[in-house]
PDB file of C-alpha atoms in Angstrom:
ATOM      1  CA  ASP A  12     -32.228 -10.264   6.784  1.00  0.00           C
ATOM      2  CA  ASN A  13     -28.708 -10.054   5.156  1.00  0.00           C
ATOM      3  CA  ASN A  14     -28.701 -13.796   4.419  1.00  0.00           C
ATOM      4  CA  TYR A  15     -27.257 -13.434   0.934  1.00  0.00           C
ATOM      5  CA  ALA A  16     -26.425 -17.133   0.506  1.00  0.00           C
ATOM      6  CA  ALA A  17     -30.085 -18.017   1.080  1.00  0.00           C
ATOM      7  CA  ALA A  18     -31.164 -15.225  -1.252  1.00  0.00           C
ATOM      8  CA  LEU A  19     -28.961 -16.624  -4.027  1.00  0.00           C
ATOM      9  CA  ARG A  20     -30.333 -20.114  -3.509  1.00  0.00           C
ATOM     10  CA  ALA A  21     -33.873 -18.762  -3.732  1.00  0.00           C
ATOM     11  CA  ILE A  22     -33.088 -16.940  -6.975  1.00  0.00           C
ATOM     12  CA  GLU A  23     -31.409 -20.013  -8.498  1.00  0.00           C
ATOM     13  CA  ASN A  24     -34.617 -21.962  -7.885  1.00  0.00           C
ATOM     14  CA  ILE A  25     -36.582 -19.576 -10.124  1.00  0.00           C
ATOM     15  CA  LYS A  26     -36.646 -21.261 -13.547  1.00  0.00           C
ATOM     16  CA  ARG A  27     -37.525 -18.162 -15.607  1.00  0.00           C
ATOM     17  CA  PRO A  28     -36.335 -15.111 -13.636  1.00  0.00           C
ATOM     18  CA  THR A  29     -37.559 -11.722 -14.770  1.00  0.00           C
ATOM     19  CA  ASP A  30     -35.252  -8.740 -15.268  1.00  0.00           C
ATOM     20  CA  ARG A  31     -36.374  -7.481 -11.867  1.00  0.00           C
ATOM     21  CA  ILE A  32     -35.194 -10.742 -10.263  1.00  0.00           C
ATOM     22  CA  LEU A  33     -31.917 -10.667 -12.192  1.00  0.00           C
ATOM     23  CA  ALA A  34     -31.323  -7.074 -11.073  1.00  0.00           C
ATOM     24  CA  ALA A  35     -31.853  -8.231  -7.499  1.00  0.00           C
ATOM     25  CA  LYS A  36     -29.429 -11.095  -8.123  1.00  0.00           C
ATOM     26  CA  GLN A  37     -26.738  -8.644  -9.196  1.00  0.00           C
ATOM     27  CA  GLN A  38     -27.156  -6.703  -5.959  1.00  0.00           C
ATOM     28  CA  VAL A  39     -27.108  -9.894  -3.881  1.00  0.00           C
ATOM     29  CA  LEU A  40     -23.955 -11.125  -5.666  1.00  0.00           C
ATOM     30  CA  TYR A  41     -22.256  -7.776  -5.028  1.00  0.00           C
ATOM     31  CA  MET A  42     -23.168  -7.706  -1.341  1.00  0.00           C
ATOM     32  CA  TYR A  43     -22.286 -11.378  -0.847  1.00  0.00           C
ATOM     33  CA  GLY A  44     -18.942 -10.933  -2.621  1.00  0.00           C
ATOM     34  CA  ALA A  45     -18.110  -7.913  -0.466  1.00  0.00           C
ATOM     35  CA  ARG A  46     -18.964  -9.900   2.673  1.00  0.00           C
ATOM     36  CA  GLN A  47     -16.736 -12.765   1.542  1.00  0.00           C
ATOM     37  CA  LEU A  48     -13.893 -10.302   1.048  1.00  0.00           C
ATOM     38  CA  GLN A  49     -14.396  -8.872   4.528  1.00  0.00           C
ATOM     39  CA  ALA A  50     -14.288 -12.402   5.928  1.00  0.00           C
ATOM     40  CA  GLY A  51     -11.000 -13.125   4.156  1.00  0.00           C
ATOM     41  CA  ARG A  52     -12.468 -15.630   1.705  1.00  0.00           C
ATOM     42  CA  THR A  53     -10.864 -14.115  -1.371  1.00  0.00           C
ATOM     43  CA  ASP A  54     -11.593 -16.947  -3.816  1.00  0.00           C
ATOM     44  CA  ASP A  55     -15.308 -16.751  -3.050  1.00  0.00           C
ATOM     45  CA  ALA A  56     -15.163 -12.956  -3.242  1.00  0.00           C
ATOM     46  CA  VAL A  57     -13.628 -13.145  -6.733  1.00  0.00           C
ATOM     47  CA  LYS A  58     -16.313 -15.605  -7.838  1.00  0.00           C
ATOM     48  CA  TYR A  59     -19.315 -13.574  -6.684  1.00  0.00           C
ATOM     49  CA  LEU A  60     -17.976 -10.137  -7.592  1.00  0.00           C
ATOM     50  CA  THR A  61     -17.030 -11.326 -11.085  1.00  0.00           C
ATOM     51  CA  GLU A  62     -20.572 -12.586 -11.570  1.00  0.00           C
ATOM     52  CA  ALA A  63     -22.019  -9.333 -10.222  1.00  0.00           C
ATOM     53  CA  ARG A  64     -19.903  -7.484 -12.764  1.00  0.00           C
ATOM     54  CA  SER A  65     -21.395  -9.596 -15.573  1.00  0.00           C
ATOM     55  CA  PHE A  66     -24.880  -8.240 -14.773  1.00  0.00           C
ATOM     56  CA  GLY A  67     -23.886  -4.707 -15.760  1.00  0.00           C
ATOM     57  CA  ARG A  68     -26.925  -4.159 -17.975  1.00  0.00           C
ATOM     58  CA  PHE A  69     -29.059  -3.917 -14.844  1.00  0.00           C
ATOM     59  CA  SER A  70     -26.949  -1.535 -12.752  1.00  0.00           C
ATOM     60  CA  ALA A  71     -23.791  -0.036 -14.213  1.00  0.00           C
ATOM     61  CA  GLU A  72     -23.033   1.507 -10.817  1.00  0.00           C
ATOM     62  CA  THR A  73     -23.120  -1.842  -9.013  1.00  0.00           C
ATOM     63  CA  ALA A  74     -21.014  -3.390 -11.789  1.00  0.00           C
ATOM     64  CA  SER A  75     -18.386  -0.681 -11.369  1.00  0.00           C
ATOM     65  CA  GLU A  76     -18.370  -0.977  -7.589  1.00  0.00           C
ATOM     66  CA  SER A  77     -17.906  -4.723  -8.044  1.00  0.00           C
ATOM     67  CA  CYS A  78     -14.729  -3.970 -10.010  1.00  0.00           C
ATOM     68  CA  LEU A  79     -13.304  -1.975  -7.116  1.00  0.00           C
ATOM     69  CA  TRP A  80     -13.718  -4.787  -4.584  1.00  0.00           C
ATOM     70  CA  LEU A  81     -12.778  -7.407  -7.150  1.00  0.00           C
ATOM     71  CA  GLY A  82      -9.511  -5.516  -7.591  1.00  0.00           C
ATOM     72  CA  GLU A  83      -8.990  -5.653  -3.820  1.00  0.00           C
ATOM     73  CA  ALA A  84      -9.642  -9.413  -3.754  1.00  0.00           C
ATOM     74  CA  LEU A  85      -7.237 -10.037  -6.642  1.00  0.00           C
ATOM     75  CA  TYR A  86      -4.598  -7.852  -4.971  1.00  0.00           C
ATOM     76  CA  ARG A  87      -4.848  -9.959  -1.817  1.00  0.00           C
ATOM     77  CA  LYS A  88      -4.365 -13.075  -3.948  1.00  0.00           C
ATOM     78  CA  GLY A  89      -1.213 -11.555  -5.461  1.00  0.00           C
ATOM     79  CA  ASP A  90      -2.781 -11.234  -8.927  1.00  0.00           C
ATOM     80  CA  TYR A  91      -1.672  -7.624  -9.305  1.00  0.00           C
ATOM     81  CA  LYS A  92      -2.091  -7.420 -13.073  1.00  0.00           C
ATOM     82  CA  ARG A  93      -5.775  -8.342 -12.946  1.00  0.00           C
ATOM     83  CA  ALA A  94      -6.205  -6.079  -9.928  1.00  0.00           C
ATOM     84  CA  VAL A  95      -4.903  -3.175 -12.026  1.00  0.00           C
ATOM     85  CA  GLU A  96      -7.346  -4.045 -14.822  1.00  0.00           C
ATOM     86  CA  ASN A  97     -10.285  -3.836 -12.416  1.00  0.00           C
ATOM     87  CA  TYR A  98      -9.124  -0.621 -10.772  1.00  0.00           C
ATOM     88  CA  GLU A  99      -8.710   0.915 -14.230  1.00  0.00           C
ATOM     89  CA  ARG A 100     -12.225  -0.159 -15.137  1.00  0.00           C
ATOM     90  CA  PHE A 101     -13.653   1.363 -11.967  1.00  0.00           C
ATOM     91  CA  LEU A 102     -11.810   4.671 -12.476  1.00  0.00           C
ATOM     92  CA  ARG A 103     -12.854   4.793 -16.123  1.00  0.00           C
ATOM     93  CA  GLU A 104     -16.516   4.113 -15.423  1.00  0.00           C
ATOM     94  CA  THR A 105     -17.114   6.305 -12.370  1.00  0.00           C
ATOM     95  CA  PRO A 106     -16.937  10.089 -11.941  1.00  0.00           C
ATOM     96  CA  ALA A 107     -14.255  11.800  -9.887  1.00  0.00           C
ATOM     97  CA  ASP A 108     -16.800  12.667  -7.200  1.00  0.00           C
ATOM     98  CA  ASN A 109     -17.548   8.987  -6.524  1.00  0.00           C
ATOM     99  CA  ALA A 110     -17.173   8.270  -2.815  1.00  0.00           C
ATOM    100  CA  ASN A 111     -14.581   5.565  -3.524  1.00  0.00           C
ATOM    101  CA  HIS A 112     -12.581   7.443  -6.165  1.00  0.00           C
ATOM    102  CA  ALA A 113      -9.682   8.345  -3.852  1.00  0.00           C
ATOM    103  CA  LEU A 114      -9.569   4.808  -2.458  1.00  0.00           C
ATOM    104  CA  ALA A 115      -9.351   3.402  -5.993  1.00  0.00           C
ATOM    105  CA  LEU A 116      -6.409   5.713  -6.757  1.00  0.00           C
ATOM    106  CA  TYR A 117      -4.634   4.528  -3.602  1.00  0.00           C
ATOM    107  CA  ASP A 118      -5.300   0.874  -4.390  1.00  0.00           C
ATOM    108  CA  MET A 119      -4.194   1.329  -8.000  1.00  0.00           C
ATOM    109  CA  ALA A 120      -0.958   2.940  -6.831  1.00  0.00           C
ATOM    110  CA  TYR A 121      -0.224  -0.022  -4.559  1.00  0.00           C
ATOM    111  CA  ALA A 122      -0.991  -2.545  -7.317  1.00  0.00           C
ATOM    112  CA  ARG A 123       1.364  -0.722  -9.699  1.00  0.00           C
ATOM    113  CA  PHE A 124       3.950  -0.587  -6.912  1.00  0.00           C
ATOM    114  CA  ALA A 125       3.639  -4.355  -6.403  1.00  0.00           C
ATOM    115  CA  LEU A 126       4.248  -4.811 -10.142  1.00  0.00           C
ATOM    116  CA  LYS A 127       7.391  -2.659  -9.762  1.00  0.00           C
ATOM    117  CA  GLU A 128       5.913  -0.119 -12.188  1.00  0.00           C
ATOM    118  CA  PHE A 129       7.308   2.677 -10.058  1.00  0.00           C
ATOM    119  CA  PRO A 130       6.758   5.704 -12.371  1.00  0.00           C
ATOM    120  CA  SER A 131       3.112   4.719 -12.827  1.00  0.00           C
ATOM    121  CA  ALA A 132       2.732   3.995  -9.105  1.00  0.00           C
ATOM    122  CA  ALA A 133       4.166   7.439  -8.322  1.00  0.00           C
ATOM    123  CA  THR A 134       1.602   9.056 -10.638  1.00  0.00           C
ATOM    124  CA  TYR A 135      -1.302   7.352  -8.870  1.00  0.00           C
ATOM    125  CA  PHE A 136       0.062   8.150  -5.412  1.00  0.00           C
ATOM    126  CA  ASP A 137       0.271  11.798  -6.513  1.00  0.00           C
ATOM    127  CA  ARG A 138      -3.293  11.673  -7.803  1.00  0.00           C
ATOM    128  CA  PHE A 139      -4.456  10.175  -4.510  1.00  0.00           C
ATOM    129  CA  LEU A 140      -2.663  12.869  -2.509  1.00  0.00           C
ATOM    130  CA  SER A 141      -4.186  15.646  -4.594  1.00  0.00           C
ATOM    131  CA  ASP A 142      -7.695  14.160  -4.517  1.00  0.00           C
ATOM    132  CA  ARG A 143     -10.084  15.926  -2.153  1.00  0.00           C
ATOM    133  CA  GLY A 144     -11.373  12.577  -0.939  1.00  0.00           C
ATOM    134  CA  SER A 145      -8.012  11.770   0.650  1.00  0.00           C
ATOM    135  CA  ARG A 146      -8.065  14.837   2.894  1.00  0.00           C
ATOM    136  CA  GLY A 147     -10.857  13.884   5.241  1.00  0.00           C
ATOM    137  CA  GLY A 148     -12.451  10.898   6.908  1.00  0.00           C
ATOM    138  CA  ALA A 149     -10.834   7.493   7.085  1.00  0.00           C
ATOM    139  CA  LEU A 150      -8.624   8.045   4.033  1.00  0.00           C
ATOM    140  CA  ALA A 151      -6.800  10.957   5.668  1.00  0.00           C
ATOM    141  CA  ALA A 152      -4.913   8.403   7.755  1.00  0.00           C
ATOM    142  CA  LEU A 153      -3.507   6.898   4.546  1.00  0.00           C
ATOM    143  CA  ARG A 154      -1.811  10.086   3.391  1.00  0.00           C
ATOM    144  CA  ALA A 155       1.403   9.527   5.367  1.00  0.00           C
ATOM    145  CA  ASP A 156       1.616   5.966   4.059  1.00  0.00           C
ATOM    146  CA  ALA A 157       1.082   7.201   0.493  1.00  0.00           C
ATOM    147  CA  LEU A 158       3.861   9.756   0.979  1.00  0.00           C
ATOM    148  CA  ASN A 159       6.177   7.009   2.233  1.00  0.00           C
ATOM    149  CA  ARG A 160       5.450   4.883  -0.821  1.00  0.00           C
ATOM    150  CA  ARG A 161       5.831   7.966  -3.032  1.00  0.00           C
ATOM    151  CA  GLY A 162       9.284   8.382  -1.534  1.00  0.00           C
ATOM    152  CA  ASP A 163      10.021   4.726  -2.206  1.00  0.00           C
ATOM    153  CA  CYS A 164       9.056   5.230  -5.864  1.00  0.00           C
ATOM    154  CA  SER A 165      11.529   8.113  -6.151  1.00  0.00           C
ATOM    155  CA  TYR A 166      14.157   6.027  -4.363  1.00  0.00           C
ATOM    156  CA  TYR A 167      13.761   3.103  -6.773  1.00  0.00           C
ATOM    157  CA  ALA A 168      13.961   5.579  -9.661  1.00  0.00           C
ATOM    158  CA  LYS A 169      17.286   6.737  -8.128  1.00  0.00           C
ATOM    159  CA  ASP A 170      15.965  10.277  -7.659  1.00  0.00           C
ATOM    160  CA  PHE A 171      17.342  10.483  -4.131  1.00  0.00           C
ATOM    161  CA  GLN A 172      16.759  14.218  -3.709  1.00  0.00           C
ATOM    162  CA  LYS A 173      13.067  13.868  -4.600  1.00  0.00           C
ATOM    163  CA  ALA A 174      12.780  10.837  -2.312  1.00  0.00           C
ATOM    164  CA  ASP A 175      14.281  12.870   0.539  1.00  0.00           C
ATOM    165  CA  ALA A 176      11.624  15.548  -0.007  1.00  0.00           C
ATOM    166  CA  ASP A 177       8.824  12.955  -0.168  1.00  0.00           C
ATOM    167  CA  TYR A 178       9.935  11.388   3.116  1.00  0.00           C
ATOM    168  CA  ALA A 179      10.054  14.864   4.688  1.00  0.00           C
ATOM    169  CA  ARG A 180       6.383  15.320   3.727  1.00  0.00           C
ATOM    170  CA  ALA A 181       5.580  11.933   5.278  1.00  0.00           C
ATOM    171  CA  ILE A 182       7.246  13.017   8.522  1.00  0.00           C
ATOM    172  CA  ALA A 183       5.202  16.212   8.573  1.00  0.00           C
ATOM    173  CA  ALA A 184       1.991  14.273   7.880  1.00  0.00           C
ATOM    174  CA  ALA A 185       2.447  11.837  10.789  1.00  0.00           C
ATOM    175  CA  PRO A 186       5.324  12.886  13.082  1.00  0.00           C
ATOM    176  CA  GLU A 187       4.220  10.427  15.774  1.00  0.00           C
ATOM    177  CA  ALA A 188       4.969   7.471  13.465  1.00  0.00           C
ATOM    178  CA  ALA A 189       7.863   8.831  11.451  1.00  0.00           C
ATOM    179  CA  ASP A 190      10.596   6.300  12.170  1.00  0.00           C
ATOM    180  CA  TYR A 191      10.417   4.783   8.663  1.00  0.00           C
ATOM    181  CA  PRO A 192      10.604   8.058   6.686  1.00  0.00           C
ATOM    182  CA  MET A 193      13.328   9.364   8.998  1.00  0.00           C
ATOM    183  CA  PHE A 194      15.326   6.179   8.441  1.00  0.00           C
ATOM    184  CA  GLN A 195      14.831   6.460   4.688  1.00  0.00           C
ATOM    185  CA  GLN A 196      15.823  10.118   4.764  1.00  0.00           C
ATOM    186  CA  GLY A 197      19.082   9.078   6.373  1.00  0.00           C
ATOM    187  CA  ILE A 198      19.671   6.494   3.648  1.00  0.00           C
ATOM    188  CA  MET A 199      18.966   9.089   0.939  1.00  0.00           C
ATOM    189  CA  LYS A 200      21.503  11.471   2.454  1.00  0.00           C
ATOM    190  CA  GLY A 201      24.088   8.704   2.497  1.00  0.00           C
ATOM    191  CA  LEU A 202      23.413   7.894  -1.154  1.00  0.00           C
ATOM    192  CA  GLN A 203      24.115  11.559  -1.914  1.00  0.00           C
ATOM    193  CA  ARG A 204      27.423  11.270  -0.013  1.00  0.00           C
ATOM    194  CA  ASP A 205      26.144  13.481   2.797  1.00  0.00           C
ATOM    195  CA  HIS A 206      27.390  11.216   5.583  1.00  0.00           C
ATOM    196  CA  ALA A 207      27.193  13.922   8.231  1.00  0.00           C
ATOM    197  CA  GLY A 208      23.532  14.507   7.382  1.00  0.00           C
ATOM    198  CA  LYS A 209      22.900  10.756   7.349  1.00  0.00           C
ATOM    199  CA  LEU A 210      24.448  10.301  10.789  1.00  0.00           C
ATOM    200  CA  GLU A 211      22.497  13.216  12.230  1.00  0.00           C
ATOM    201  CA  THR A 212      19.181  12.018  10.773  1.00  0.00           C
ATOM    202  CA  LEU A 213      19.606   8.418  11.923  1.00  0.00           C
ATOM    203  CA  GLY A 214      20.759   9.565  15.357  1.00  0.00           C
ATOM    204  CA  ASN A 215      17.638  11.702  15.681  1.00  0.00           C
ATOM    205  CA  MET A 216      15.463   8.779  14.591  1.00  0.00           C
ATOM    206  CA  ILE A 217      16.947   6.508  17.262  1.00  0.00           C
ATOM    207  CA  GLU A 218      16.479   9.205  19.906  1.00  0.00           C
ATOM    208  CA  LYS A 219      12.854   9.936  18.974  1.00  0.00           C
ATOM    209  CA  PHE A 220      11.802   6.307  18.445  1.00  0.00           C
ATOM    210  CA  PRO A 221      13.818   4.206  20.917  1.00  0.00           C
ATOM    211  CA  ARG A 222      11.532   1.189  20.416  1.00  0.00           C
ATOM    212  CA  SER A 223      11.522   1.224  16.637  1.00  0.00           C
ATOM    213  CA  ALA A 224      12.182  -2.068  14.871  1.00  0.00           C
ATOM    214  CA  LEU A 225      14.442  -0.097  12.520  1.00  0.00           C
ATOM    215  CA  ILE A 226      17.063   0.714  15.168  1.00  0.00           C
ATOM    216  CA  PRO A 227      19.349  -2.250  14.349  1.00  0.00           C
ATOM    217  CA  SER A 228      19.343  -1.230  10.676  1.00  0.00           C
ATOM    218  CA  ALA A 229      19.954   2.394  11.622  1.00  0.00           C
ATOM    219  CA  MET A 230      22.913   1.447  13.813  1.00  0.00           C
ATOM    220  CA  LEU A 231      24.386  -0.690  11.032  1.00  0.00           C
ATOM    221  CA  GLU A 232      24.053   2.196   8.578  1.00  0.00           C
ATOM    222  CA  MET A 233      25.620   4.594  11.073  1.00  0.00           C
ATOM    223  CA  GLY A 234      28.579   2.277  11.579  1.00  0.00           C
ATOM    224  CA  GLU A 235      29.110   2.131   7.830  1.00  0.00           C
ATOM    225  CA  SER A 236      29.011   5.920   7.548  1.00  0.00           C
ATOM    226  CA  TYR A 237      31.513   6.363  10.373  1.00  0.00           C
ATOM    227  CA  GLY A 238      33.760   3.978   8.462  1.00  0.00           C
ATOM    228  CA  GLU A 239      33.244   5.894   5.224  1.00  0.00           C
ATOM    229  CA  THR A 240      34.325   9.135   6.893  1.00  0.00           C
ATOM    230  CA  GLY A 241      37.380   7.502   8.470  1.00  0.00           C
ATOM    231  CA  ASP A 242      36.085   7.668  12.050  1.00  0.00           C
ATOM    232  CA  ASN A 243      36.992   4.076  12.874  1.00  0.00           C
ATOM    233  CA  ALA A 244      36.731   4.629  16.623  1.00  0.00           C
ATOM    234  CA  ARG A 245      33.052   5.620  16.344  1.00  0.00           C
ATOM    235  CA  ALA A 246      32.473   2.819  13.843  1.00  0.00           C
ATOM    236  CA  ILE A 247      33.893   0.263  16.289  1.00  0.00           C
ATOM    237  CA  GLU A 248      31.809   1.730  19.099  1.00  0.00           C
ATOM    238  CA  THR A 249      28.637   1.541  17.015  1.00  0.00           C
ATOM    239  CA  TYR A 250      29.221  -1.984  15.711  1.00  0.00           C
ATOM    240  CA  THR A 251      30.071  -3.190  19.226  1.00  0.00           C
ATOM    241  CA  ALA A 252      26.835  -1.723  20.604  1.00  0.00           C
ATOM    242  CA  LEU A 253      24.830  -3.187  17.724  1.00  0.00           C
ATOM    243  CA  ALA A 254      26.250  -6.687  18.170  1.00  0.00           C
ATOM    244  CA  SER A 255      25.760  -6.509  21.934  1.00  0.00           C
ATOM    245  CA  ARG A 256      22.170  -5.230  21.941  1.00  0.00           C
ATOM    246  CA  TYR A 257      20.816  -7.169  18.958  1.00  0.00           C
ATOM    247  CA  PRO A 258      22.882 -10.382  18.717  1.00  0.00           C
ATOM    248  CA  ALA A 259      20.013 -12.479  17.335  1.00  0.00           C
ATOM    249  CA  THR A 260      19.310 -10.194  14.363  1.00  0.00           C
ATOM    250  CA  ALA A 261      20.812 -10.218  10.874  1.00  0.00           C
ATOM    251  CA  GLN A 262      21.986  -6.657  11.537  1.00  0.00           C
ATOM    252  CA  GLY A 263      23.687  -7.730  14.765  1.00  0.00           C
ATOM    253  CA  ARG A 264      25.548 -10.504  12.954  1.00  0.00           C
ATOM    254  CA  GLN A 265      26.508  -8.078  10.171  1.00  0.00           C
ATOM    255  CA  GLY A 266      27.738  -5.700  12.848  1.00  0.00           C
ATOM    256  CA  GLU A 267      30.035  -8.451  14.180  1.00  0.00           C
ATOM    257  CA  LEU A 268      31.352  -9.031  10.664  1.00  0.00           C
ATOM    258  CA  MET A 269      31.972  -5.324  10.067  1.00  0.00           C
ATOM    259  CA  LEU A 270      33.610  -5.031  13.499  1.00  0.00           C
TER     260      LEU A 270
END
């Protein structure tokens, strides 16, 4: 009846459990740990999934699946290094046609990204994007996000041209939610001294996404680019509008300073 806590208590009361009982215990621990994770109780999830993993001699498949969700629990706790270790174990122990293979690649990429291991994160984002499992079902919705993070990896590696191309792919993947990659594209153009391209891109972003939370940042960047190109009149106009519309934001206060 899905009462895994009661099932565990029943098993613990068996003084000399057989292998069949211990195999059932592994499955109960796995299911209970996954439920704890879904409920947001990460410490309990780590406890039960770690124990399920230790019963690997009964079901290697369940032990490997435990590693995947254990990695997720550790990631939520901010223990990215141990999360990586569990994702690596899952990917090493399961075939590429495993239903959760693409998800593990995505999660591994994010864990590497959180560790600021950007070249490695980029590799796993690329593997996720090329995996057939990412092209259909629920994971298809993650492709635009993965492309955004792939662009971020290129950005942090100071490969601004590659980052620009990655953000362009993210825009194409989800044009209805493309304010972030459009903003980042503008920043990349500015870093390559293409201020005209930066101004055009950020202007288009503001026009297409008038309610975006990134508009104050975009206006601040536009003001700086107008200043860089010597168009002080447009810079003053932009900073004035920024400070007037968003006075309570850090960008609005910076706009006042730049003005």
